Amino acid sequence: MKLKTITPKLTASSQIAPADLDAIAARGFAAIIDNRPDGEAEGQPTAAELAAAAQQRGLAFHYLPLKPGQVTPEAAQSFGAIVTAAPGPVIAFCRSGSRSEALWTAYAADRQSAEAGMASEPRNEAGRSALARDTGPVQRRNGGRRERIVIVGGGSAGIAVAASLLRRRGDLDIAIVEPGEVHSYQPGWTLVGDGVFSRAQTQRPMASVMPKRVRWIKAAASGFAPERNEVILEDASRLEYRVLIAAPGIMLDWEAIPGLKETLGQNGVTSNYHADLAPCTWELVQGLNGGRALFTQPAMPIKCAGAPQKALYLSCDHWQRQDRLGGIEPEFYTPTPSLFGVAHYVPALMEYIHRYQVGLNLESRLVAVDGPAHIATFEAKGADGSTREIVKNFDMLHVCPPQRAPAFVVESALANAAGWVEVDPETLRHARFENVFALGDVASTSNAKTAAAARKQAPVVAENVLSFLAGRELRAIYDGYGSCPLTVERGKVVLAEFGYGGKLLPTFPQFLIDGSKPSRLAWFLKERMLPFIYWNGMLKGREWLAKPAHRAPARAPSALAPAGIG
Ligand code: FAD
């Protein structure tokens, strides 16, 4: 148990177990409040088990479950009432203690403002205004309203949108909530897996990419309270905003495949989806002289839908150049009904499937891995809709993990039914909260989840946020552009560029790069130009190849037009 004294009467604690109750009673606590919903984690004792153990020791027990980031005024009032009415010291717990602490903070803040006869302002755990967390100035414009813009996530999308905002208006008050110390150019990991880049070439200190005029709040967000214009941080403090931009990316769910996590980086199992593992892919590829090599793709949506295939083609190309491919049996497994979502690019890719003699398994997904035994299990769908199990030995296994929206987003009021931040596909403004925007992998838009998409989205969000603050119509629109440079061999790329509905959106004229054919120029773009554009353009607010399109302004109704006409 990790205990934190909140008031002389209240202590917050991390998860407690029945075995802790003797110690709790011995410390003199008279009541326990359980703020953690049952079943949140494996092995967690249930409220009923704890209540029974508490009763045996004469301790009062209250179950007031709360999901992370959902400290409602009602829950805070109930919590405060229990603490106030309890006979002696109270111990309240959740996973870490922060929800219990946040409940008390909210209750105390409400009481304080009620006593002072004021509307309550959000408070953090120390009872200070959450705004006191930052030392910089808080801007007041538009008749005294704050213009603080809070961006959650300092990845490709978060940094790009901050930079685009500051290019347009250098005096904005922007805070980025980002816990990581390192910023990654993830598109480079495919080339790390092929020995073209080192891992170091794809990563820079986060501090070096944070725009200078941005305040970096080094913490993870744990929830959103959009009805109060607040982001909740992992320590339960709250950050108020005038505009929120959500960009925390997508979650890699390694644990969704039993046996995978414990064998990553060992037993021939690797993945270009992690910076630590991409170098391991290259080692395995170089070391494989014969046997079976499996490459897997999970259900959509995933970031860079082409990346699982890129690893396949580059590995096969290496084995072919080394004259080893004849002794290697490459196989590709994907739950999708075709090799790539946009039909235009499929013939060029199928040529490589044939050239490398890849066993192509559509509508098949990885369901388990036994690393030490070198066995992968798949579930394959038959033509009649039935499923069958396929068990394969492997010498090398490259896995793209299942992916989903981050849990704190799924649980928030910002999410759609599938868990993504629900935004208008063109303006990228939230469907229900007018001062909330989202971009990057976390957005509900149906584009290919890529850094290329974020490059195009950032100027759209920047422009629309400024229009919103100025009370103008939102006119910048995103067309769903995403790009996937499919590295079909070392030195050649099939450059897929498309927007909503699979509409082809090539950047270059066909005589320079024909997306339906492998191209050397497109490889040059992938290896040399795009990393340069990323670090020096996109992350700096230089919107090369990314100027937003605009909607025609809504026409003001003519004063002379009869009502109901036009
Ligand atoms: P990210 O860049 O992942 O950033 C999310 C940020 O949010 C991270 O910094 C994270 O620390 C932070 N965060 C997470 N949780 C929280 C929290 N609770 N609170 C605060 N911050 C949080 N794209 C291309 O365009 N072309 C390619 O060729 C390409 N190839 C790829 C190959 C691979 C192997 C991979 C893995 C990706 C590839 N991509 C490619 C996809 C591209 O990298 C992503 O689409 C892009 O990074 C998305 O940007 P993002 O900002 O939404 O997410």
Short mmCIF file of N, CA, C and O in Angstrom, two decimals, residues 148-253:
data_model
loop_
_atom_site.label_atom_id
_atom_site.label_comp_id
_atom_site.label_asym_id
_atom_site.label_seq_id
_atom_site.Cartn_x
_atom_site.Cartn_y
_atom_site.Cartn_z
N ARG A 148 -6.20 29.74 -23.48
CA ARG A 148 -5.24 28.67 -23.33
C ARG A 148 -5.64 27.51 -24.24
O ARG A 148 -6.77 27.03 -24.22
N ILE A 149 -4.69 27.07 -25.03
CA ILE A 149 -4.91 25.91 -25.89
C ILE A 149 -4.13 24.76 -25.27
O ILE A 149 -2.92 24.87 -25.07
N VAL A 150 -4.81 23.70 -24.94
CA VAL A 150 -4.13 22.53 -24.38
C VAL A 150 -4.12 21.43 -25.43
O VAL A 150 -5.17 21.07 -25.98
N ILE A 151 -2.93 20.92 -25.73
CA ILE A 151 -2.78 19.82 -26.68
C ILE A 151 -2.38 18.59 -25.89
O ILE A 151 -1.42 18.64 -25.11
N VAL A 152 -3.11 17.51 -26.03
CA VAL A 152 -2.75 16.26 -25.33
C VAL A 152 -2.03 15.37 -26.32
O VAL A 152 -2.61 14.91 -27.30
N GLY A 153 -0.74 15.14 -26.06
CA GLY A 153 0.08 14.31 -26.94
C GLY A 153 1.08 15.14 -27.71
O GLY A 153 0.71 16.09 -28.40
N GLY A 154 2.35 14.81 -27.56
CA GLY A 154 3.42 15.53 -28.26
C GLY A 154 4.07 14.63 -29.29
O GLY A 154 5.29 14.60 -29.43
N GLY A 155 3.25 13.87 -30.02
CA GLY A 155 3.77 13.04 -31.12
C GLY A 155 3.74 13.84 -32.41
O GLY A 155 3.76 15.08 -32.40
N SER A 156 3.66 13.13 -33.52
CA SER A 156 3.70 13.79 -34.83
C SER A 156 2.61 14.85 -34.94
O SER A 156 2.85 15.99 -35.37
N ALA A 157 1.39 14.49 -34.54
CA ALA A 157 0.25 15.38 -34.72
C ALA A 157 0.29 16.54 -33.72
O ALA A 157 0.04 17.70 -34.10
N GLY A 158 0.59 16.23 -32.46
CA GLY A 158 0.56 17.26 -31.41
C GLY A 158 1.60 18.35 -31.65
O GLY A 158 1.30 19.54 -31.55
N ILE A 159 2.83 17.94 -31.97
CA ILE A 159 3.88 18.95 -32.18
C ILE A 159 3.58 19.74 -33.46
O ILE A 159 3.73 20.97 -33.50
N ALA A 160 3.12 19.03 -34.50
CA ALA A 160 2.86 19.73 -35.77
C ALA A 160 1.77 20.78 -35.61
O ALA A 160 1.89 21.90 -36.12
N VAL A 161 0.71 20.45 -34.87
CA VAL A 161 -0.38 21.42 -34.76
C VAL A 161 0.04 22.60 -33.89
O VAL A 161 -0.32 23.75 -34.17
N ALA A 162 0.85 22.35 -32.86
CA ALA A 162 1.34 23.47 -32.04
C ALA A 162 2.18 24.41 -32.90
O ALA A 162 2.03 25.64 -32.85
N ALA A 163 3.05 23.81 -33.72
CA ALA A 163 3.93 24.63 -34.57
C ALA A 163 3.11 25.41 -35.59
O ALA A 163 3.38 26.59 -35.85
N SER A 164 2.08 24.77 -36.15
CA SER A 164 1.24 25.46 -37.14
C SER A 164 0.46 26.62 -36.50
O SER A 164 0.28 27.68 -37.10
N LEU A 165 0.00 26.41 -35.26
CA LEU A 165 -0.71 27.48 -34.56
C LEU A 165 0.23 28.67 -34.33
O LEU A 165 -0.12 29.83 -34.58
N LEU A 166 1.45 28.36 -33.84
CA LEU A 166 2.38 29.44 -33.52
C LEU A 166 2.86 30.18 -34.77
O LEU A 166 3.18 31.37 -34.70
N ARG A 167 2.94 29.48 -35.90
CA ARG A 167 3.29 30.17 -37.15
C ARG A 167 2.25 31.22 -37.50
O ARG A 167 2.53 32.24 -38.10
N ARG A 168 1.00 30.90 -37.14
CA ARG A 168 -0.09 31.83 -37.49
C ARG A 168 -0.23 32.95 -36.46
O ARG A 168 -0.57 34.06 -36.80
N ARG A 169 0.00 32.59 -35.19
CA ARG A 169 -0.13 33.61 -34.13
C ARG A 169 0.85 33.28 -33.02
O ARG A 169 0.61 32.38 -32.20
N GLY A 170 1.95 34.02 -33.01
CA GLY A 170 3.05 33.70 -32.11
C GLY A 170 2.77 33.96 -30.64
O GLY A 170 3.51 33.53 -29.78
N ASP A 171 1.66 34.67 -30.33
CA ASP A 171 1.42 35.03 -28.93
C ASP A 171 0.46 34.07 -28.24
O ASP A 171 0.00 34.35 -27.14
N LEU A 172 0.15 32.95 -28.87
CA LEU A 172 -0.82 32.04 -28.25
C LEU A 172 -0.26 31.38 -27.00
O LEU A 172 0.95 31.13 -26.90
N ASP A 173 -1.15 31.10 -26.07
CA ASP A 173 -0.77 30.41 -24.83
C ASP A 173 -1.07 28.92 -25.02
O ASP A 173 -2.22 28.50 -24.94
N ILE A 174 -0.04 28.16 -25.32
CA ILE A 174 -0.24 26.73 -25.65
C ILE A 174 0.50 25.87 -24.64
O ILE A 174 1.67 26.11 -24.33
N ALA A 175 -0.18 24.84 -24.15
CA ALA A 175 0.48 23.84 -23.30
C ALA A 175 0.34 22.49 -23.97
O ALA A 175 -0.72 22.16 -24.51
N ILE A 176 1.42 21.71 -23.96
CA ILE A 176 1.36 20.34 -24.49
C ILE A 176 1.55 19.38 -23.33
O ILE A 176 2.54 19.47 -22.59
N VAL A 177 0.59 18.48 -23.17
CA VAL A 177 0.68 17.45 -22.13
C VAL A 177 1.30 16.21 -22.78
O VAL A 177 0.70 15.62 -23.69
N GLU A 178 2.49 15.86 -22.37
CA GLU A 178 3.20 14.74 -23.01
C GLU A 178 4.16 14.13 -21.99
O GLU A 178 5.07 14.80 -21.52
N PRO A 179 3.99 12.84 -21.66
CA PRO A 179 4.86 12.25 -20.64
C PRO A 179 6.22 11.77 -21.17
O PRO A 179 7.15 11.60 -20.39
N GLY A 180 6.35 11.58 -22.48
CA GLY A 180 7.56 10.93 -23.01
C GLY A 180 8.74 11.88 -23.11
O GLY A 180 8.58 13.07 -23.35
N GLU A 181 9.94 11.33 -22.96
CA GLU A 181 11.18 12.12 -23.07
C GLU A 181 11.74 12.07 -24.49
O GLU A 181 12.66 12.80 -24.82
N VAL A 182 11.21 11.14 -25.31
CA VAL A 182 11.78 10.92 -26.64
C VAL A 182 10.68 11.06 -27.69
O VAL A 182 9.57 10.56 -27.49
N HIS A 183 10.98 11.74 -28.78
CA HIS A 183 10.02 11.85 -29.88
C HIS A 183 10.52 10.96 -31.03
O HIS A 183 11.70 10.98 -31.38
N SER A 184 9.61 10.17 -31.59
CA SER A 184 10.01 9.21 -32.63
C SER A 184 9.42 9.56 -33.99
O SER A 184 8.25 9.92 -34.09
N TYR A 185 10.25 9.40 -35.02
CA TYR A 185 9.77 9.42 -36.40
C TYR A 185 9.49 7.96 -36.76
O TYR A 185 10.35 7.24 -37.25
N GLN A 186 8.26 7.53 -36.44
CA GLN A 186 7.93 6.10 -36.57
C GLN A 186 8.01 5.58 -38.01
O GLN A 186 8.35 4.41 -38.22
N PRO A 187 7.69 6.41 -39.04
CA PRO A 187 7.82 5.88 -40.40
C PRO A 187 9.23 5.36 -40.70
O PRO A 187 9.41 4.51 -41.57
N GLY A 188 10.22 5.85 -39.94
CA GLY A 188 11.60 5.39 -40.16
C GLY A 188 11.84 3.99 -39.64
O GLY A 188 12.85 3.35 -40.00
N TRP A 189 10.98 3.47 -38.79
CA TRP A 189 11.23 2.16 -38.18
C TRP A 189 11.21 1.03 -39.22
O TRP A 189 11.89 0.02 -39.05
N THR A 190 10.45 1.22 -40.31
CA THR A 190 10.46 0.21 -41.38
C THR A 190 11.88 0.09 -41.94
O THR A 190 12.36 -1.01 -42.21
N LEU A 191 12.56 1.23 -42.08
CA LEU A 191 13.90 1.20 -42.64
C LEU A 191 14.95 0.78 -41.60
O LEU A 191 16.01 0.29 -41.96
N VAL A 192 14.64 0.95 -40.31
CA VAL A 192 15.51 0.38 -39.27
C VAL A 192 15.44 -1.15 -39.38
O VAL A 192 16.45 -1.85 -39.29
N GLY A 193 14.24 -1.66 -39.62
CA GLY A 193 14.06 -3.12 -39.75
C GLY A 193 14.73 -3.69 -40.99
O GLY A 193 14.82 -4.91 -41.14
N ASP A 194 15.21 -2.80 -41.89
CA ASP A 194 15.92 -3.26 -43.09
C ASP A 194 17.37 -2.80 -43.08
O ASP A 194 18.06 -2.90 -44.09
N GLY A 195 17.81 -2.30 -41.95
CA GLY A 195 19.22 -1.90 -41.83
C GLY A 195 19.59 -0.64 -42.59
O GLY A 195 20.76 -0.32 -42.72
N VAL A 196 18.60 0.11 -43.10
CA VAL A 196 18.91 1.34 -43.85
C VAL A 196 19.15 2.50 -42.88
O VAL A 196 20.06 3.30 -43.07
N PHE A 197 18.32 2.59 -41.84
CA PHE A 197 18.49 3.61 -40.80
C PHE A 197 18.92 2.93 -39.51
O PHE A 197 18.57 1.77 -39.27
N SER A 198 19.64 3.69 -38.67
CA SER A 198 19.82 3.23 -37.30
C SER A 198 18.62 3.72 -36.51
O SER A 198 17.94 4.68 -36.92
N ARG A 199 18.39 3.10 -35.38
CA ARG A 199 17.30 3.54 -34.52
C ARG A 199 17.49 5.02 -34.14
O ARG A 199 16.53 5.80 -34.11
N ALA A 200 18.76 5.40 -33.86
CA ALA A 200 19.04 6.77 -33.40
C ALA A 200 18.60 7.80 -34.44
O ALA A 200 18.22 8.92 -34.08
N GLN A 201 18.64 7.43 -35.72
CA GLN A 201 18.22 8.38 -36.76
C GLN A 201 16.73 8.67 -36.71
O GLN A 201 16.27 9.62 -37.34
N THR A 202 15.98 7.86 -36.01
CA THR A 202 14.51 8.03 -35.99
C THR A 202 14.02 8.69 -34.70
O THR A 202 12.82 8.87 -34.53
N GLN A 203 14.96 9.02 -33.79
CA GLN A 203 14.50 9.54 -32.50
C GLN A 203 15.28 10.79 -32.08
O GLN A 203 16.48 10.88 -32.37
N ARG A 204 14.59 11.71 -31.44
CA ARG A 204 15.24 12.92 -30.91
C ARG A 204 14.67 13.20 -29.52
O ARG A 204 13.54 12.80 -29.23
N PRO A 205 15.43 13.90 -28.67
CA PRO A 205 14.86 14.25 -27.36
C PRO A 205 13.58 15.06 -27.55
O PRO A 205 13.53 15.94 -28.42
N MET A 206 12.57 14.77 -26.74
CA MET A 206 11.30 15.50 -26.85
C MET A 206 11.54 17.01 -26.71
O MET A 206 10.93 17.81 -27.42
N ALA A 207 12.46 17.36 -25.79
CA ALA A 207 12.71 18.78 -25.54
C ALA A 207 13.15 19.49 -26.82
O ALA A 207 12.85 20.67 -27.02
N SER A 208 13.83 18.77 -27.71
CA SER A 208 14.36 19.42 -28.92
C SER A 208 13.28 19.66 -29.97
O SER A 208 13.48 20.44 -30.89
N VAL A 209 12.14 18.97 -29.87
CA VAL A 209 11.09 19.19 -30.88
C VAL A 209 9.93 20.05 -30.34
O VAL A 209 9.06 20.45 -31.10
N MET A 210 9.94 20.31 -29.02
CA MET A 210 8.88 21.15 -28.45
C MET A 210 9.07 22.58 -28.96
O MET A 210 10.15 23.15 -28.78
N PRO A 211 8.06 23.16 -29.59
CA PRO A 211 8.21 24.56 -30.01
C PRO A 211 8.55 25.43 -28.82
O PRO A 211 8.05 25.21 -27.71
N LYS A 212 9.41 26.41 -29.05
CA LYS A 212 9.96 27.20 -27.92
C LYS A 212 8.88 27.89 -27.08
O LYS A 212 8.99 27.98 -25.88
N ARG A 213 7.87 28.38 -27.77
CA ARG A 213 6.88 29.16 -27.00
C ARG A 213 5.76 28.31 -26.39
O ARG A 213 4.77 28.82 -25.92
N VAL A 214 5.97 27.01 -26.37
CA VAL A 214 4.95 26.10 -25.81
C VAL A 214 5.35 25.71 -24.41
O VAL A 214 6.54 25.55 -24.12
N ARG A 215 4.39 25.59 -23.50
CA ARG A 215 4.71 25.03 -22.18
C ARG A 215 4.53 23.53 -22.21
O ARG A 215 3.45 23.04 -22.57
N TRP A 216 5.57 22.81 -21.88
CA TRP A 216 5.51 21.34 -21.90
C TRP A 216 5.15 20.86 -20.50
O TRP A 216 5.89 21.07 -19.55
N ILE A 217 4.01 20.23 -20.39
CA ILE A 217 3.62 19.65 -19.11
C ILE A 217 3.96 18.17 -19.18
O ILE A 217 3.32 17.40 -19.90
N LYS A 218 5.00 17.80 -18.45
CA LYS A 218 5.54 16.43 -18.56
C LYS A 218 4.71 15.49 -17.72
O LYS A 218 5.05 15.15 -16.59
N ALA A 219 3.57 15.10 -18.23
CA ALA A 219 2.66 14.23 -17.48
C ALA A 219 1.75 13.55 -18.48
O ALA A 219 1.62 14.01 -19.63
N ALA A 220 1.12 12.47 -18.06
CA ALA A 220 0.13 11.81 -18.92
C ALA A 220 -1.25 12.32 -18.54
O ALA A 220 -1.54 12.54 -17.36
N ALA A 221 -2.09 12.51 -19.54
CA ALA A 221 -3.50 12.82 -19.25
C ALA A 221 -4.18 11.51 -18.87
O ALA A 221 -3.85 10.45 -19.39
N SER A 222 -5.13 11.60 -17.91
CA SER A 222 -5.84 10.37 -17.54
C SER A 222 -7.34 10.49 -17.79
O SER A 222 -8.08 9.54 -17.58
N GLY A 223 -7.79 11.65 -18.23
CA GLY A 223 -9.21 11.79 -18.53
C GLY A 223 -9.52 13.17 -19.09
O GLY A 223 -8.67 14.07 -19.09
N PHE A 224 -10.73 13.30 -19.61
CA PHE A 224 -11.20 14.58 -20.11
C PHE A 224 -12.51 14.92 -19.42
O PHE A 224 -13.34 14.02 -19.21
N ALA A 225 -12.70 16.18 -19.06
CA ALA A 225 -13.98 16.63 -18.52
C ALA A 225 -14.43 17.79 -19.41
O ALA A 225 -14.33 18.96 -19.03
N PRO A 226 -14.90 17.48 -20.64
CA PRO A 226 -15.16 18.56 -21.60
C PRO A 226 -16.29 19.49 -21.18
O PRO A 226 -16.30 20.66 -21.58
N GLU A 227 -17.19 18.99 -20.35
CA GLU A 227 -18.28 19.88 -19.92
C GLU A 227 -17.75 20.94 -18.96
O GLU A 227 -18.37 21.98 -18.75
N ARG A 228 -16.54 20.71 -18.37
CA ARG A 228 -15.92 21.71 -17.50
C ARG A 228 -14.67 22.31 -18.13
O ARG A 228 -13.91 23.00 -17.48
N ASN A 229 -14.42 21.96 -19.39
CA ASN A 229 -13.23 22.45 -20.10
C ASN A 229 -11.94 22.10 -19.36
O ASN A 229 -11.06 22.94 -19.16
N GLU A 230 -11.83 20.84 -18.95
CA GLU A 230 -10.65 20.43 -18.20
C GLU A 230 -10.08 19.12 -18.73
O GLU A 230 -10.83 18.23 -19.14
N VAL A 231 -8.75 19.06 -18.66
CA VAL A 231 -8.05 17.79 -18.88
C VAL A 231 -7.61 17.32 -17.50
O VAL A 231 -7.11 18.12 -16.70
N ILE A 232 -7.80 16.04 -17.21
CA ILE A 232 -7.36 15.52 -15.91
C ILE A 232 -6.03 14.82 -16.12
O ILE A 232 -5.88 14.02 -17.04
N LEU A 233 -5.08 15.16 -15.26
CA LEU A 233 -3.75 14.56 -15.39
C LEU A 233 -3.63 13.37 -14.46
O LEU A 233 -4.46 13.16 -13.57
N GLU A 234 -2.57 12.59 -14.67
CA GLU A 234 -2.45 11.33 -13.92
C GLU A 234 -2.34 11.54 -12.41
O GLU A 234 -2.68 10.65 -11.64
N ASP A 235 -1.89 12.73 -11.98
CA ASP A 235 -1.79 12.97 -10.54
C ASP A 235 -3.08 13.56 -10.00
O ASP A 235 -3.11 14.08 -8.89
N ALA A 236 -4.14 13.53 -10.82
CA ALA A 236 -5.48 14.00 -10.45
C ALA A 236 -5.61 15.52 -10.52
O ALA A 236 -6.68 16.04 -10.25
N SER A 237 -4.54 16.23 -10.85
CA SER A 237 -4.71 17.67 -11.02
C SER A 237 -5.43 17.93 -12.34
O SER A 237 -5.53 17.05 -13.20
N ARG A 238 -5.93 19.13 -12.47
CA ARG A 238 -6.76 19.47 -13.63
C ARG A 238 -6.18 20.66 -14.36
O ARG A 238 -5.64 21.57 -13.72
N LEU A 239 -6.34 20.64 -15.64
CA LEU A 239 -5.80 21.71 -16.46
C LEU A 239 -6.96 22.30 -17.24
O LEU A 239 -7.61 21.59 -18.00
N GLU A 240 -7.19 23.59 -17.03
CA GLU A 240 -8.33 24.22 -17.71
C GLU A 240 -7.92 24.65 -19.10
O GLU A 240 -6.76 25.03 -19.32
N TYR A 241 -8.84 24.62 -20.04
CA TYR A 241 -8.52 25.07 -21.40
C TYR A 241 -9.66 25.90 -21.96
O TYR A 241 -10.81 25.79 -21.51
N ARG A 242 -9.28 26.69 -22.95
CA ARG A 242 -10.30 27.37 -23.77
C ARG A 242 -10.56 26.49 -25.00
O ARG A 242 -11.67 26.36 -25.47
N VAL A 243 -9.46 25.91 -25.51
CA VAL A 243 -9.57 24.98 -26.64
C VAL A 243 -8.73 23.75 -26.31
O VAL A 243 -7.60 23.87 -25.84
N LEU A 244 -9.31 22.59 -26.56
CA LEU A 244 -8.57 21.33 -26.38
C LEU A 244 -8.29 20.71 -27.74
O LEU A 244 -9.19 20.65 -28.59
N ILE A 245 -7.06 20.24 -27.91
CA ILE A 245 -6.72 19.49 -29.13
C ILE A 245 -6.21 18.12 -28.67
O ILE A 245 -5.18 18.02 -28.00
N ALA A 246 -6.95 17.08 -29.01
CA ALA A 246 -6.58 15.73 -28.57
C ALA A 246 -5.73 15.06 -29.64
O ALA A 246 -6.15 14.95 -30.79
N ALA A 247 -4.52 14.61 -29.24
CA ALA A 247 -3.63 13.94 -30.19
C ALA A 247 -2.76 12.89 -29.49
O ALA A 247 -1.54 12.86 -29.68
N PRO A 248 -3.36 12.02 -28.67
CA PRO A 248 -2.52 11.05 -27.96
C PRO A 248 -2.24 9.75 -28.73
O PRO A 248 -1.73 8.80 -28.16
N GLY A 249 -2.58 9.71 -30.03
CA GLY A 249 -2.20 8.55 -30.84
C GLY A 249 -3.05 7.32 -30.59
O GLY A 249 -4.17 7.39 -30.06
N ILE A 250 -2.51 6.20 -30.98
CA ILE A 250 -3.22 4.91 -30.92
C ILE A 250 -2.47 4.00 -29.95
O ILE A 250 -1.26 4.15 -29.77
N MET A 251 -3.18 3.07 -29.32
CA MET A 251 -2.56 2.13 -28.35
C MET A 251 -2.16 0.84 -29.05
O MET A 251 -2.98 0.25 -29.76
N LEU A 252 -0.95 0.40 -28.82
CA LEU A 252 -0.54 -0.92 -29.33
C LEU A 252 -0.90 -1.94 -28.27
O LEU A 252 -0.42 -1.86 -27.13
N ASP A 253 -1.73 -2.90 -28.62
CA ASP A 253 -2.24 -3.86 -27.63
C ASP A 253 -1.50 -5.19 -27.74
O ASP A 253 -2.05 -6.19 -28.22
#
